[in-house]
Amino acid sequence: MSKLINAILLSAFAWLFIVPSAHADAYNDTVNRFHKANQSKDFFKDAYGFAVFPTVGKAGIGIGGAYGEGRVYRGLKHVGDTTVTQLSIGFQLGGQAYSQIIFFQDKRAFDEFTSGSFEFSAQASAAIITAGATAEASTKGASASAGLTQDSNTSEGQYYKGMAAFIIIKGGLMYEASISGQRFSYTPK
């Protein structure tokens, strides 16, 4: 049984790292998807900047991890590159790919994120945007709603310590009740 679990976990992590790198248009396409989503589009108007990750791959069996590469923008100007890594522990099984955007409310939040090594604690939450359902999960609790279209969803993101995060699920299936935090690195352009 443990050989089967090891084989599944190895396959899931191999899938994460074999996926080809995103080309430049992937960043524009991802920003456009978030700009069209009702839950996140208004954040573009007032945000000081944002970080966008076209694809973050995530997998786990008991212990899990995630990795993605992204870009950081101040206004609409690309000012640097970033990576996200995540380690999680708890009940989890499967693999998933998603896009993520993090809005910075002001210069202070932008500077904190771009300081070199930033961590989102387990208390931070991300609004999940999909075509038919939304969910929010954090250590404070969880909520979910369903609708026929993206426009009918009622989930709203909000700033937490000057940052607001949104996720669009791209594919995969992940069962999860775990505790995790995300760690970001930043390299100026």
Short mmCIF file of N, CA and C in Angstrom, two decimals:
data_model
loop_
_atom_site.label_atom_id
_atom_site.label_comp_id
_atom_site.label_asym_id
_atom_site.label_seq_id
_atom_site.Cartn_x
_atom_site.Cartn_y
_atom_site.Cartn_z
N MET A 1 0.82 -1.20 0.00
CA MET A 1 0.00 0.00 0.00
C MET A 1 0.87 1.27 0.00
N SER A 2 1.95 1.26 0.80
CA SER A 2 2.79 2.46 0.83
C SER A 2 3.50 2.67 -0.50
N LYS A 3 3.80 1.60 -1.24
CA LYS A 3 4.41 1.75 -2.56
C LYS A 3 3.43 2.44 -3.51
N LEU A 4 2.15 2.10 -3.40
CA LEU A 4 1.13 2.74 -4.24
C LEU A 4 1.04 4.22 -3.92
N ILE A 5 1.01 4.56 -2.65
CA ILE A 5 0.94 5.96 -2.23
C ILE A 5 2.18 6.72 -2.72
N ASN A 6 3.36 6.12 -2.56
CA ASN A 6 4.59 6.77 -3.03
C ASN A 6 4.56 6.98 -4.54
N ALA A 7 4.06 5.99 -5.30
CA ALA A 7 3.98 6.11 -6.75
C ALA A 7 3.03 7.23 -7.16
N ILE A 8 1.88 7.33 -6.49
CA ILE A 8 0.91 8.38 -6.79
C ILE A 8 1.50 9.75 -6.49
N LEU A 9 2.14 9.88 -5.32
CA LEU A 9 2.73 11.16 -4.94
C LEU A 9 3.86 11.55 -5.89
N LEU A 10 4.70 10.59 -6.26
CA LEU A 10 5.79 10.86 -7.19
C LEU A 10 5.25 11.29 -8.55
N SER A 11 4.19 10.63 -9.01
CA SER A 11 3.58 11.00 -10.29
C SER A 11 2.99 12.40 -10.25
N ALA A 12 2.32 12.73 -9.14
CA ALA A 12 1.72 14.07 -9.01
C ALA A 12 2.78 15.16 -9.03
N PHE A 13 3.88 14.97 -8.29
CA PHE A 13 4.93 15.99 -8.27
C PHE A 13 5.66 16.05 -9.61
N ALA A 14 5.84 14.93 -10.27
CA ALA A 14 6.47 14.93 -11.60
C ALA A 14 5.62 15.73 -12.57
N TRP A 15 4.29 15.58 -12.47
CA TRP A 15 3.37 16.32 -13.34
C TRP A 15 3.54 17.82 -13.13
N LEU A 16 3.76 18.22 -11.89
CA LEU A 16 3.90 19.64 -11.59
C LEU A 16 5.13 20.25 -12.26
N PHE A 17 6.21 19.50 -12.33
CA PHE A 17 7.45 20.06 -12.83
C PHE A 17 7.71 19.77 -14.30
N ILE A 18 6.93 18.88 -14.90
CA ILE A 18 7.09 18.58 -16.31
C ILE A 18 6.26 19.53 -17.17
N VAL A 19 5.25 20.14 -16.58
CA VAL A 19 4.41 21.08 -17.32
C VAL A 19 5.29 22.17 -17.90
N PRO A 20 5.18 22.46 -19.20
CA PRO A 20 6.05 23.47 -19.82
C PRO A 20 5.86 24.86 -19.21
N SER A 21 6.91 25.64 -19.29
CA SER A 21 6.88 27.00 -18.75
C SER A 21 5.86 27.84 -19.52
N ALA A 22 5.25 28.77 -18.81
CA ALA A 22 4.26 29.66 -19.44
C ALA A 22 4.97 30.70 -20.29
N HIS A 23 4.45 30.98 -21.46
CA HIS A 23 5.02 32.03 -22.30
C HIS A 23 4.40 33.37 -21.90
N ALA A 24 4.93 34.45 -22.47
CA ALA A 24 4.53 35.81 -22.08
C ALA A 24 3.03 36.02 -22.19
N ASP A 25 2.38 35.46 -23.21
CA ASP A 25 0.95 35.66 -23.38
C ASP A 25 0.14 35.04 -22.24
N ALA A 26 0.69 34.04 -21.59
CA ALA A 26 -0.02 33.41 -20.46
C ALA A 26 -0.27 34.44 -19.35
N TYR A 27 0.66 35.35 -19.15
CA TYR A 27 0.47 36.39 -18.12
C TYR A 27 -0.67 37.33 -18.52
N ASN A 28 -0.66 37.79 -19.76
CA ASN A 28 -1.73 38.67 -20.23
C ASN A 28 -3.08 37.96 -20.20
N ASP A 29 -3.11 36.71 -20.64
CA ASP A 29 -4.36 35.94 -20.63
C ASP A 29 -4.90 35.78 -19.21
N THR A 30 -4.00 35.51 -18.28
CA THR A 30 -4.42 35.32 -16.88
C THR A 30 -4.94 36.62 -16.29
N VAL A 31 -4.25 37.72 -16.52
CA VAL A 31 -4.72 39.03 -16.03
C VAL A 31 -6.09 39.33 -16.62
N ASN A 32 -6.27 39.06 -17.91
CA ASN A 32 -7.57 39.31 -18.55
C ASN A 32 -8.68 38.47 -17.92
N ARG A 33 -8.39 37.21 -17.59
CA ARG A 33 -9.40 36.37 -16.94
C ARG A 33 -9.82 36.94 -15.60
N PHE A 34 -8.86 37.40 -14.80
CA PHE A 34 -9.19 38.00 -13.51
C PHE A 34 -9.89 39.35 -13.69
N HIS A 35 -9.53 40.08 -14.74
CA HIS A 35 -10.16 41.37 -15.00
C HIS A 35 -11.63 41.20 -15.38
N LYS A 36 -11.98 40.08 -16.01
CA LYS A 36 -13.36 39.80 -16.42
C LYS A 36 -14.20 39.20 -15.30
N ALA A 37 -13.59 38.62 -14.30
CA ALA A 37 -14.32 37.97 -13.20
C ALA A 37 -14.92 39.03 -12.28
N ASN A 38 -16.20 38.89 -12.00
CA ASN A 38 -16.89 39.87 -11.15
C ASN A 38 -16.24 40.03 -9.78
N GLN A 39 -15.71 38.94 -9.24
CA GLN A 39 -15.16 38.97 -7.88
C GLN A 39 -13.87 39.78 -7.80
N SER A 40 -13.10 39.86 -8.88
CA SER A 40 -11.79 40.51 -8.79
C SER A 40 -11.64 41.77 -9.66
N LYS A 41 -12.54 42.00 -10.60
CA LYS A 41 -12.32 43.09 -11.56
C LYS A 41 -12.21 44.47 -10.92
N ASP A 42 -12.94 44.75 -9.86
CA ASP A 42 -12.90 46.08 -9.25
C ASP A 42 -11.57 46.36 -8.54
N PHE A 43 -10.83 45.33 -8.18
CA PHE A 43 -9.55 45.52 -7.50
C PHE A 43 -8.52 46.17 -8.43
N PHE A 44 -8.67 45.98 -9.75
CA PHE A 44 -7.73 46.57 -10.70
C PHE A 44 -7.80 48.10 -10.68
N LYS A 45 -8.95 48.66 -10.33
CA LYS A 45 -9.14 50.12 -10.35
C LYS A 45 -8.31 50.84 -9.30
N ASP A 46 -8.22 50.27 -8.10
CA ASP A 46 -7.61 50.98 -6.98
C ASP A 46 -6.32 50.38 -6.45
N ALA A 47 -5.96 49.18 -6.90
CA ALA A 47 -4.77 48.52 -6.36
C ALA A 47 -3.50 49.26 -6.74
N TYR A 48 -2.56 49.28 -5.83
CA TYR A 48 -1.24 49.87 -6.09
C TYR A 48 -0.46 49.01 -7.09
N GLY A 49 -0.68 47.70 -7.02
CA GLY A 49 -0.01 46.75 -7.91
C GLY A 49 -0.57 45.36 -7.67
N PHE A 50 0.02 44.37 -8.34
CA PHE A 50 -0.44 42.99 -8.16
C PHE A 50 0.65 42.01 -8.59
N ALA A 51 0.52 40.78 -8.11
CA ALA A 51 1.36 39.66 -8.55
C ALA A 51 0.43 38.65 -9.19
N VAL A 52 0.84 38.09 -10.33
CA VAL A 52 -0.01 37.13 -11.03
C VAL A 52 0.78 35.86 -11.33
N PHE A 53 0.13 34.72 -11.14
CA PHE A 53 0.70 33.41 -11.38
C PHE A 53 -0.21 32.68 -12.36
N PRO A 54 0.20 32.53 -13.64
CA PRO A 54 -0.66 31.85 -14.61
C PRO A 54 -0.99 30.41 -14.23
N THR A 55 -0.01 29.68 -13.70
CA THR A 55 -0.26 28.30 -13.28
C THR A 55 0.51 27.98 -12.01
N VAL A 56 -0.23 27.55 -11.00
CA VAL A 56 0.35 27.01 -9.78
C VAL A 56 -0.09 25.56 -9.73
N GLY A 57 0.85 24.64 -9.62
CA GLY A 57 0.53 23.22 -9.52
C GLY A 57 0.59 22.79 -8.07
N LYS A 58 -0.39 21.98 -7.69
CA LYS A 58 -0.52 21.57 -6.29
C LYS A 58 -0.85 20.09 -6.24
N ALA A 59 -0.22 19.33 -5.34
CA ALA A 59 -0.50 17.91 -5.18
C ALA A 59 -0.25 17.50 -3.74
N GLY A 60 -0.94 16.46 -3.31
CA GLY A 60 -0.69 15.99 -1.96
C GLY A 60 -1.38 14.69 -1.63
N ILE A 61 -0.74 13.95 -0.74
CA ILE A 61 -1.31 12.77 -0.09
C ILE A 61 -0.85 12.87 1.36
N GLY A 62 -1.69 13.42 2.23
CA GLY A 62 -1.31 13.65 3.62
C GLY A 62 -0.41 14.87 3.75
N ILE A 63 0.72 14.85 3.08
CA ILE A 63 1.62 16.00 3.00
C ILE A 63 1.58 16.46 1.56
N GLY A 64 1.50 17.75 1.35
CA GLY A 64 1.39 18.25 -0.01
C GLY A 64 2.26 19.46 -0.25
N GLY A 65 2.29 19.86 -1.50
CA GLY A 65 3.07 21.03 -1.86
C GLY A 65 2.52 21.68 -3.11
N ALA A 66 2.95 22.90 -3.35
CA ALA A 66 2.55 23.63 -4.54
C ALA A 66 3.71 24.50 -4.98
N TYR A 67 3.73 24.81 -6.28
CA TYR A 67 4.78 25.66 -6.83
C TYR A 67 4.24 26.40 -8.05
N GLY A 68 4.64 27.66 -8.21
CA GLY A 68 4.29 28.43 -9.39
C GLY A 68 5.22 29.60 -9.58
N GLU A 69 5.32 30.06 -10.82
CA GLU A 69 6.14 31.22 -11.15
C GLU A 69 5.24 32.34 -11.63
N GLY A 70 5.58 33.57 -11.26
CA GLY A 70 4.74 34.70 -11.61
C GLY A 70 5.52 35.97 -11.85
N ARG A 71 4.75 37.02 -12.07
CA ARG A 71 5.30 38.36 -12.28
C ARG A 71 4.63 39.34 -11.33
N VAL A 72 5.39 40.37 -10.98
CA VAL A 72 4.88 41.43 -10.11
C VAL A 72 4.75 42.70 -10.94
N TYR A 73 3.63 43.39 -10.77
CA TYR A 73 3.34 44.63 -11.49
C TYR A 73 3.07 45.75 -10.50
N ARG A 74 3.61 46.94 -10.80
CA ARG A 74 3.23 48.16 -10.07
C ARG A 74 2.42 48.95 -11.08
N GLY A 75 1.15 49.12 -10.81
CA GLY A 75 0.25 49.64 -11.84
C GLY A 75 0.18 48.58 -12.92
N LEU A 76 0.50 48.93 -14.15
CA LEU A 76 0.52 47.95 -15.24
C LEU A 76 1.94 47.65 -15.71
N LYS A 77 2.94 48.13 -14.97
CA LYS A 77 4.34 47.93 -15.36
C LYS A 77 4.93 46.70 -14.66
N HIS A 78 5.50 45.79 -15.45
CA HIS A 78 6.18 44.60 -14.93
C HIS A 78 7.48 45.04 -14.25
N VAL A 79 7.58 44.83 -12.92
CA VAL A 79 8.74 45.31 -12.18
C VAL A 79 9.60 44.18 -11.61
N GLY A 80 9.14 42.94 -11.70
CA GLY A 80 9.93 41.84 -11.16
C GLY A 80 9.24 40.51 -11.32
N ASP A 81 9.95 39.47 -10.92
CA ASP A 81 9.44 38.11 -10.99
C ASP A 81 9.31 37.54 -9.59
N THR A 82 8.43 36.55 -9.45
CA THR A 82 8.16 35.97 -8.15
C THR A 82 7.90 34.47 -8.30
N THR A 83 8.10 33.75 -7.22
CA THR A 83 7.71 32.34 -7.16
C THR A 83 6.89 32.14 -5.90
N VAL A 84 6.04 31.13 -5.94
CA VAL A 84 5.26 30.75 -4.77
C VAL A 84 5.53 29.28 -4.49
N THR A 85 5.75 28.97 -3.23
CA THR A 85 5.85 27.59 -2.78
C THR A 85 4.92 27.42 -1.59
N GLN A 86 4.42 26.22 -1.45
CA GLN A 86 3.49 25.95 -0.36
C GLN A 86 3.74 24.55 0.16
N LEU A 87 3.69 24.38 1.45
CA LEU A 87 3.75 23.08 2.10
C LEU A 87 2.50 22.96 2.94
N SER A 88 1.84 21.82 2.85
CA SER A 88 0.61 21.65 3.63
C SER A 88 0.62 20.28 4.30
N ILE A 89 -0.09 20.19 5.40
CA ILE A 89 -0.21 18.94 6.13
C ILE A 89 -1.65 18.79 6.60
N GLY A 90 -2.17 17.58 6.52
CA GLY A 90 -3.55 17.31 6.91
C GLY A 90 -4.17 16.35 5.92
N PHE A 91 -5.48 16.23 5.96
CA PHE A 91 -6.17 15.33 5.03
C PHE A 91 -6.18 15.97 3.65
N GLN A 92 -5.52 15.34 2.70
CA GLN A 92 -5.50 15.84 1.32
C GLN A 92 -5.11 14.70 0.39
N LEU A 93 -5.71 14.73 -0.79
CA LEU A 93 -5.45 13.70 -1.79
C LEU A 93 -5.77 14.26 -3.16
N GLY A 94 -4.81 14.23 -4.07
CA GLY A 94 -5.06 14.64 -5.44
C GLY A 94 -4.07 15.67 -5.95
N GLY A 95 -4.42 16.25 -7.07
CA GLY A 95 -3.59 17.26 -7.70
C GLY A 95 -4.47 18.30 -8.37
N GLN A 96 -3.97 19.49 -8.50
CA GLN A 96 -4.77 20.58 -9.03
C GLN A 96 -3.86 21.65 -9.63
N ALA A 97 -4.34 22.32 -10.65
CA ALA A 97 -3.65 23.48 -11.22
C ALA A 97 -4.59 24.67 -11.13
N TYR A 98 -4.06 25.82 -10.77
CA TYR A 98 -4.88 27.02 -10.67
C TYR A 98 -4.05 28.25 -11.01
N SER A 99 -4.75 29.34 -11.32
CA SER A 99 -4.13 30.65 -11.52
C SER A 99 -4.40 31.46 -10.26
N GLN A 100 -3.47 32.33 -9.90
CA GLN A 100 -3.63 33.13 -8.69
C GLN A 100 -3.20 34.56 -8.96
N ILE A 101 -3.92 35.50 -8.35
CA ILE A 101 -3.53 36.91 -8.40
C ILE A 101 -3.61 37.46 -6.97
N ILE A 102 -2.65 38.30 -6.63
CA ILE A 102 -2.63 38.96 -5.32
C ILE A 102 -2.55 40.45 -5.58
N PHE A 103 -3.54 41.18 -5.10
CA PHE A 103 -3.58 42.64 -5.24
C PHE A 103 -2.95 43.29 -4.01
N PHE A 104 -2.20 44.37 -4.24
CA PHE A 104 -1.60 45.15 -3.16
C PHE A 104 -2.38 46.44 -3.03
N GLN A 105 -2.95 46.66 -1.87
CA GLN A 105 -3.81 47.81 -1.63
C GLN A 105 -3.04 49.13 -1.68
N ASP A 106 -1.81 49.11 -1.22
CA ASP A 106 -1.03 50.35 -1.13
C ASP A 106 0.46 50.04 -1.23
N LYS A 107 1.27 51.09 -1.17
CA LYS A 107 2.72 50.95 -1.29
C LYS A 107 3.29 50.09 -0.17
N ARG A 108 2.76 50.23 1.03
CA ARG A 108 3.25 49.45 2.17
C ARG A 108 3.10 47.96 1.90
N ALA A 109 1.93 47.52 1.40
CA ALA A 109 1.71 46.11 1.11
C ALA A 109 2.61 45.64 -0.03
N PHE A 110 2.76 46.50 -1.06
CA PHE A 110 3.64 46.18 -2.19
C PHE A 110 5.08 46.00 -1.69
N ASP A 111 5.55 46.93 -0.87
CA ASP A 111 6.92 46.86 -0.34
C ASP A 111 7.12 45.63 0.54
N GLU A 112 6.10 45.28 1.32
CA GLU A 112 6.20 44.09 2.16
C GLU A 112 6.35 42.83 1.31
N PHE A 113 5.55 42.73 0.25
CA PHE A 113 5.61 41.56 -0.63
C PHE A 113 6.95 41.49 -1.37
N THR A 114 7.43 42.63 -1.84
CA THR A 114 8.65 42.65 -2.65
C THR A 114 9.92 42.76 -1.80
N SER A 115 9.81 42.61 -0.50
CA SER A 115 10.99 42.70 0.37
C SER A 115 11.96 41.55 0.15
N GLY A 116 11.57 40.52 -0.58
CA GLY A 116 12.48 39.42 -0.87
C GLY A 116 11.92 38.06 -0.52
N SER A 117 11.34 37.94 0.64
CA SER A 117 10.78 36.66 1.07
C SER A 117 9.56 36.95 1.95
N PHE A 118 8.39 36.76 1.38
CA PHE A 118 7.14 37.09 2.06
C PHE A 118 6.34 35.82 2.27
N GLU A 119 5.61 35.74 3.39
CA GLU A 119 4.77 34.57 3.66
C GLU A 119 3.33 35.00 3.92
N PHE A 120 2.39 34.27 3.29
CA PHE A 120 0.98 34.38 3.66
C PHE A 120 0.75 33.39 4.76
N SER A 121 0.23 33.83 5.88
CA SER A 121 -0.02 32.92 6.98
C SER A 121 -1.27 32.09 6.71
N ALA A 122 -1.49 31.11 7.54
CA ALA A 122 -2.66 30.26 7.39
C ALA A 122 -3.95 31.05 7.62
N GLN A 123 -3.88 32.23 8.26
CA GLN A 123 -5.09 33.02 8.47
C GLN A 123 -5.57 33.74 7.22
N ALA A 124 -4.68 33.97 6.27
CA ALA A 124 -5.07 34.65 5.03
C ALA A 124 -5.95 33.72 4.21
N SER A 125 -6.86 34.29 3.45
CA SER A 125 -7.74 33.47 2.63
C SER A 125 -7.77 33.99 1.22
N ALA A 126 -8.18 33.13 0.31
CA ALA A 126 -8.29 33.51 -1.10
C ALA A 126 -9.69 33.21 -1.56
N ALA A 127 -10.29 34.13 -2.30
CA ALA A 127 -11.59 33.88 -2.91
C ALA A 127 -11.35 33.03 -4.15
N ILE A 128 -12.06 31.92 -4.25
CA ILE A 128 -11.89 31.01 -5.37
C ILE A 128 -12.98 31.29 -6.40
N ILE A 129 -12.55 31.55 -7.63
CA ILE A 129 -13.47 31.90 -8.72
C ILE A 129 -13.53 30.73 -9.69
N THR A 130 -14.71 30.18 -9.91
CA THR A 130 -14.90 29.17 -10.95
C THR A 130 -16.18 29.51 -11.70
N ALA A 131 -16.45 28.80 -12.78
CA ALA A 131 -17.63 29.11 -13.59
C ALA A 131 -18.92 28.88 -12.83
N GLY A 132 -18.96 27.91 -11.92
CA GLY A 132 -20.23 27.61 -11.30
C GLY A 132 -20.25 27.64 -9.79
N ALA A 133 -19.12 27.86 -9.14
CA ALA A 133 -19.12 27.82 -7.69
C ALA A 133 -18.02 28.73 -7.17
N THR A 134 -18.22 29.22 -5.96
CA THR A 134 -17.17 29.99 -5.30
C THR A 134 -17.00 29.43 -3.90
N ALA A 135 -15.83 29.64 -3.35
CA ALA A 135 -15.57 29.17 -2.00
C ALA A 135 -14.51 30.05 -1.39
N GLU A 136 -14.54 30.12 -0.09
CA GLU A 136 -13.49 30.82 0.63
C GLU A 136 -13.12 29.95 1.80
N ALA A 137 -11.83 29.77 2.01
CA ALA A 137 -11.39 28.93 3.11
C ALA A 137 -10.26 29.61 3.84
N SER A 138 -10.31 29.54 5.14
CA SER A 138 -9.22 30.04 5.95
C SER A 138 -9.32 29.37 7.30
N THR A 139 -8.41 29.67 8.19
CA THR A 139 -8.50 29.08 9.52
C THR A 139 -9.64 29.69 10.32
N LYS A 140 -10.24 30.76 9.79
CA LYS A 140 -11.38 31.39 10.46
C LYS A 140 -12.69 30.68 10.14
N GLY A 141 -12.68 29.79 9.15
CA GLY A 141 -13.91 29.10 8.75
C GLY A 141 -13.96 28.94 7.26
N ALA A 142 -15.04 28.37 6.76
CA ALA A 142 -15.16 28.16 5.32
C ALA A 142 -16.57 28.49 4.89
N SER A 143 -16.71 28.90 3.63
CA SER A 143 -18.03 29.16 3.08
C SER A 143 -18.00 28.83 1.61
N ALA A 144 -19.17 28.55 1.05
CA ALA A 144 -19.25 28.24 -0.38
C ALA A 144 -20.62 28.62 -0.90
N SER A 145 -20.68 28.92 -2.21
CA SER A 145 -21.97 29.18 -2.85
C SER A 145 -21.88 28.68 -4.27
N ALA A 146 -23.02 28.45 -4.89
CA ALA A 146 -23.03 27.95 -6.27
C ALA A 146 -23.99 28.78 -7.10
N GLY A 147 -23.70 28.88 -8.38
CA GLY A 147 -24.54 29.62 -9.30
C GLY A 147 -24.41 29.05 -10.68
N LEU A 148 -25.27 29.47 -11.58
CA LEU A 148 -25.23 28.95 -12.94
C LEU A 148 -24.08 29.54 -13.75
N THR A 149 -23.70 30.77 -13.47
CA THR A 149 -22.62 31.41 -14.21
C THR A 149 -21.71 32.12 -13.23
N GLN A 150 -20.57 32.54 -13.73
CA GLN A 150 -19.63 33.29 -12.91
C GLN A 150 -20.27 34.57 -12.41
N ASP A 151 -21.15 35.19 -13.21
CA ASP A 151 -21.78 36.44 -12.82
C ASP A 151 -22.73 36.29 -11.64
N SER A 152 -23.26 35.09 -11.41
CA SER A 152 -24.25 34.93 -10.34
C SER A 152 -23.62 34.60 -8.99
N ASN A 153 -22.32 34.46 -8.93
CA ASN A 153 -21.67 34.15 -7.67
C ASN A 153 -21.63 35.39 -6.78
N THR A 154 -21.64 35.14 -5.47
CA THR A 154 -21.68 36.25 -4.53
C THR A 154 -20.43 36.38 -3.68
N SER A 155 -19.45 35.52 -3.90
CA SER A 155 -18.23 35.59 -3.12
C SER A 155 -17.48 36.88 -3.43
N GLU A 156 -17.05 37.58 -2.41
CA GLU A 156 -16.31 38.81 -2.61
C GLU A 156 -14.97 38.70 -1.90
N GLY A 157 -13.93 39.13 -2.58
CA GLY A 157 -12.63 39.17 -1.95
C GLY A 157 -12.53 40.42 -1.11
N GLN A 158 -11.60 40.39 -0.18
CA GLN A 158 -11.36 41.57 0.63
C GLN A 158 -9.90 41.60 1.01
N TYR A 159 -9.41 42.79 1.30
CA TYR A 159 -8.02 42.94 1.69
C TYR A 159 -7.80 42.38 3.09
N TYR A 160 -6.69 41.69 3.25
CA TYR A 160 -6.24 41.20 4.55
C TYR A 160 -4.80 41.69 4.69
N LYS A 161 -4.56 42.59 5.63
CA LYS A 161 -3.25 43.21 5.81
C LYS A 161 -2.73 43.82 4.51
N GLY A 162 -3.64 44.46 3.76
CA GLY A 162 -3.26 45.19 2.56
C GLY A 162 -3.16 44.35 1.30
N MET A 163 -3.54 43.07 1.37
CA MET A 163 -3.48 42.20 0.19
C MET A 163 -4.78 41.42 0.04
N ALA A 164 -5.15 41.19 -1.22
CA ALA A 164 -6.34 40.39 -1.53
C ALA A 164 -5.95 39.36 -2.57
N ALA A 165 -6.28 38.10 -2.33
CA ALA A 165 -5.88 37.02 -3.23
C ALA A 165 -7.11 36.36 -3.86
N PHE A 166 -6.98 36.00 -5.14
CA PHE A 166 -8.03 35.32 -5.88
C PHE A 166 -7.43 34.15 -6.64
N ILE A 167 -8.21 33.10 -6.78
CA ILE A 167 -7.77 31.89 -7.47
C ILE A 167 -8.82 31.49 -8.49
N ILE A 168 -8.36 31.08 -9.68
CA ILE A 168 -9.22 30.47 -10.69
C ILE A 168 -8.71 29.05 -10.90
N ILE A 169 -9.54 28.08 -10.63
CA ILE A 169 -9.17 26.68 -10.79
C ILE A 169 -9.07 26.37 -12.28
N LYS A 170 -7.96 25.76 -12.70
CA LYS A 170 -7.75 25.41 -14.10
C LYS A 170 -8.08 23.95 -14.37
N GLY A 171 -7.85 23.09 -13.39
CA GLY A 171 -8.14 21.68 -13.59
C GLY A 171 -7.62 20.84 -12.45
N GLY A 172 -8.01 19.56 -12.45
CA GLY A 172 -7.58 18.64 -11.43
C GLY A 172 -8.64 18.45 -10.37
N LEU A 173 -8.34 17.61 -9.43
CA LEU A 173 -9.26 17.31 -8.35
C LEU A 173 -8.46 17.17 -7.07
N MET A 174 -8.84 17.90 -6.06
CA MET A 174 -8.11 17.90 -4.80
C MET A 174 -9.10 17.85 -3.65
N TYR A 175 -9.00 16.82 -2.82
CA TYR A 175 -9.75 16.74 -1.57
C TYR A 175 -8.82 17.23 -0.49
N GLU A 176 -9.29 18.19 0.30
CA GLU A 176 -8.35 18.82 1.21
C GLU A 176 -9.02 19.38 2.45
N ALA A 177 -8.44 19.09 3.59
CA ALA A 177 -8.75 19.72 4.86
C ALA A 177 -7.41 19.82 5.57
N SER A 178 -6.63 20.83 5.23
CA SER A 178 -5.26 20.89 5.71
C SER A 178 -4.91 22.31 6.14
N ILE A 179 -3.76 22.43 6.78
CA ILE A 179 -3.23 23.72 7.18
C ILE A 179 -2.01 23.98 6.33
N SER A 180 -1.96 25.16 5.74
CA SER A 180 -0.81 25.48 4.90
C SER A 180 -0.60 26.99 4.88
N GLY A 181 0.54 27.37 4.42
CA GLY A 181 0.85 28.78 4.20
C GLY A 181 1.64 28.88 2.92
N GLN A 182 1.61 30.03 2.28
CA GLN A 182 2.35 30.23 1.04
C GLN A 182 3.55 31.12 1.30
N ARG A 183 4.65 30.79 0.64
CA ARG A 183 5.88 31.58 0.75
C ARG A 183 6.23 32.09 -0.65
N PHE A 184 6.55 33.38 -0.73
CA PHE A 184 6.83 34.02 -2.00
C PHE A 184 8.26 34.56 -2.00
N SER A 185 8.91 34.44 -3.14
CA SER A 185 10.21 35.09 -3.32
C SER A 185 10.03 36.15 -4.40
N TYR A 186 10.91 37.14 -4.41
CA TYR A 186 10.80 38.24 -5.38
C TYR A 186 12.18 38.58 -5.91
N THR A 187 12.28 38.76 -7.22
CA THR A 187 13.49 39.20 -7.88
C THR A 187 13.14 40.40 -8.75
N PRO A 188 13.75 41.57 -8.49
CA PRO A 188 13.46 42.75 -9.31
C PRO A 188 13.88 42.52 -10.77
N LYS A 189 13.19 43.16 -11.66
CA LYS A 189 13.48 43.04 -13.10
C LYS A 189 14.73 43.80 -13.46
#
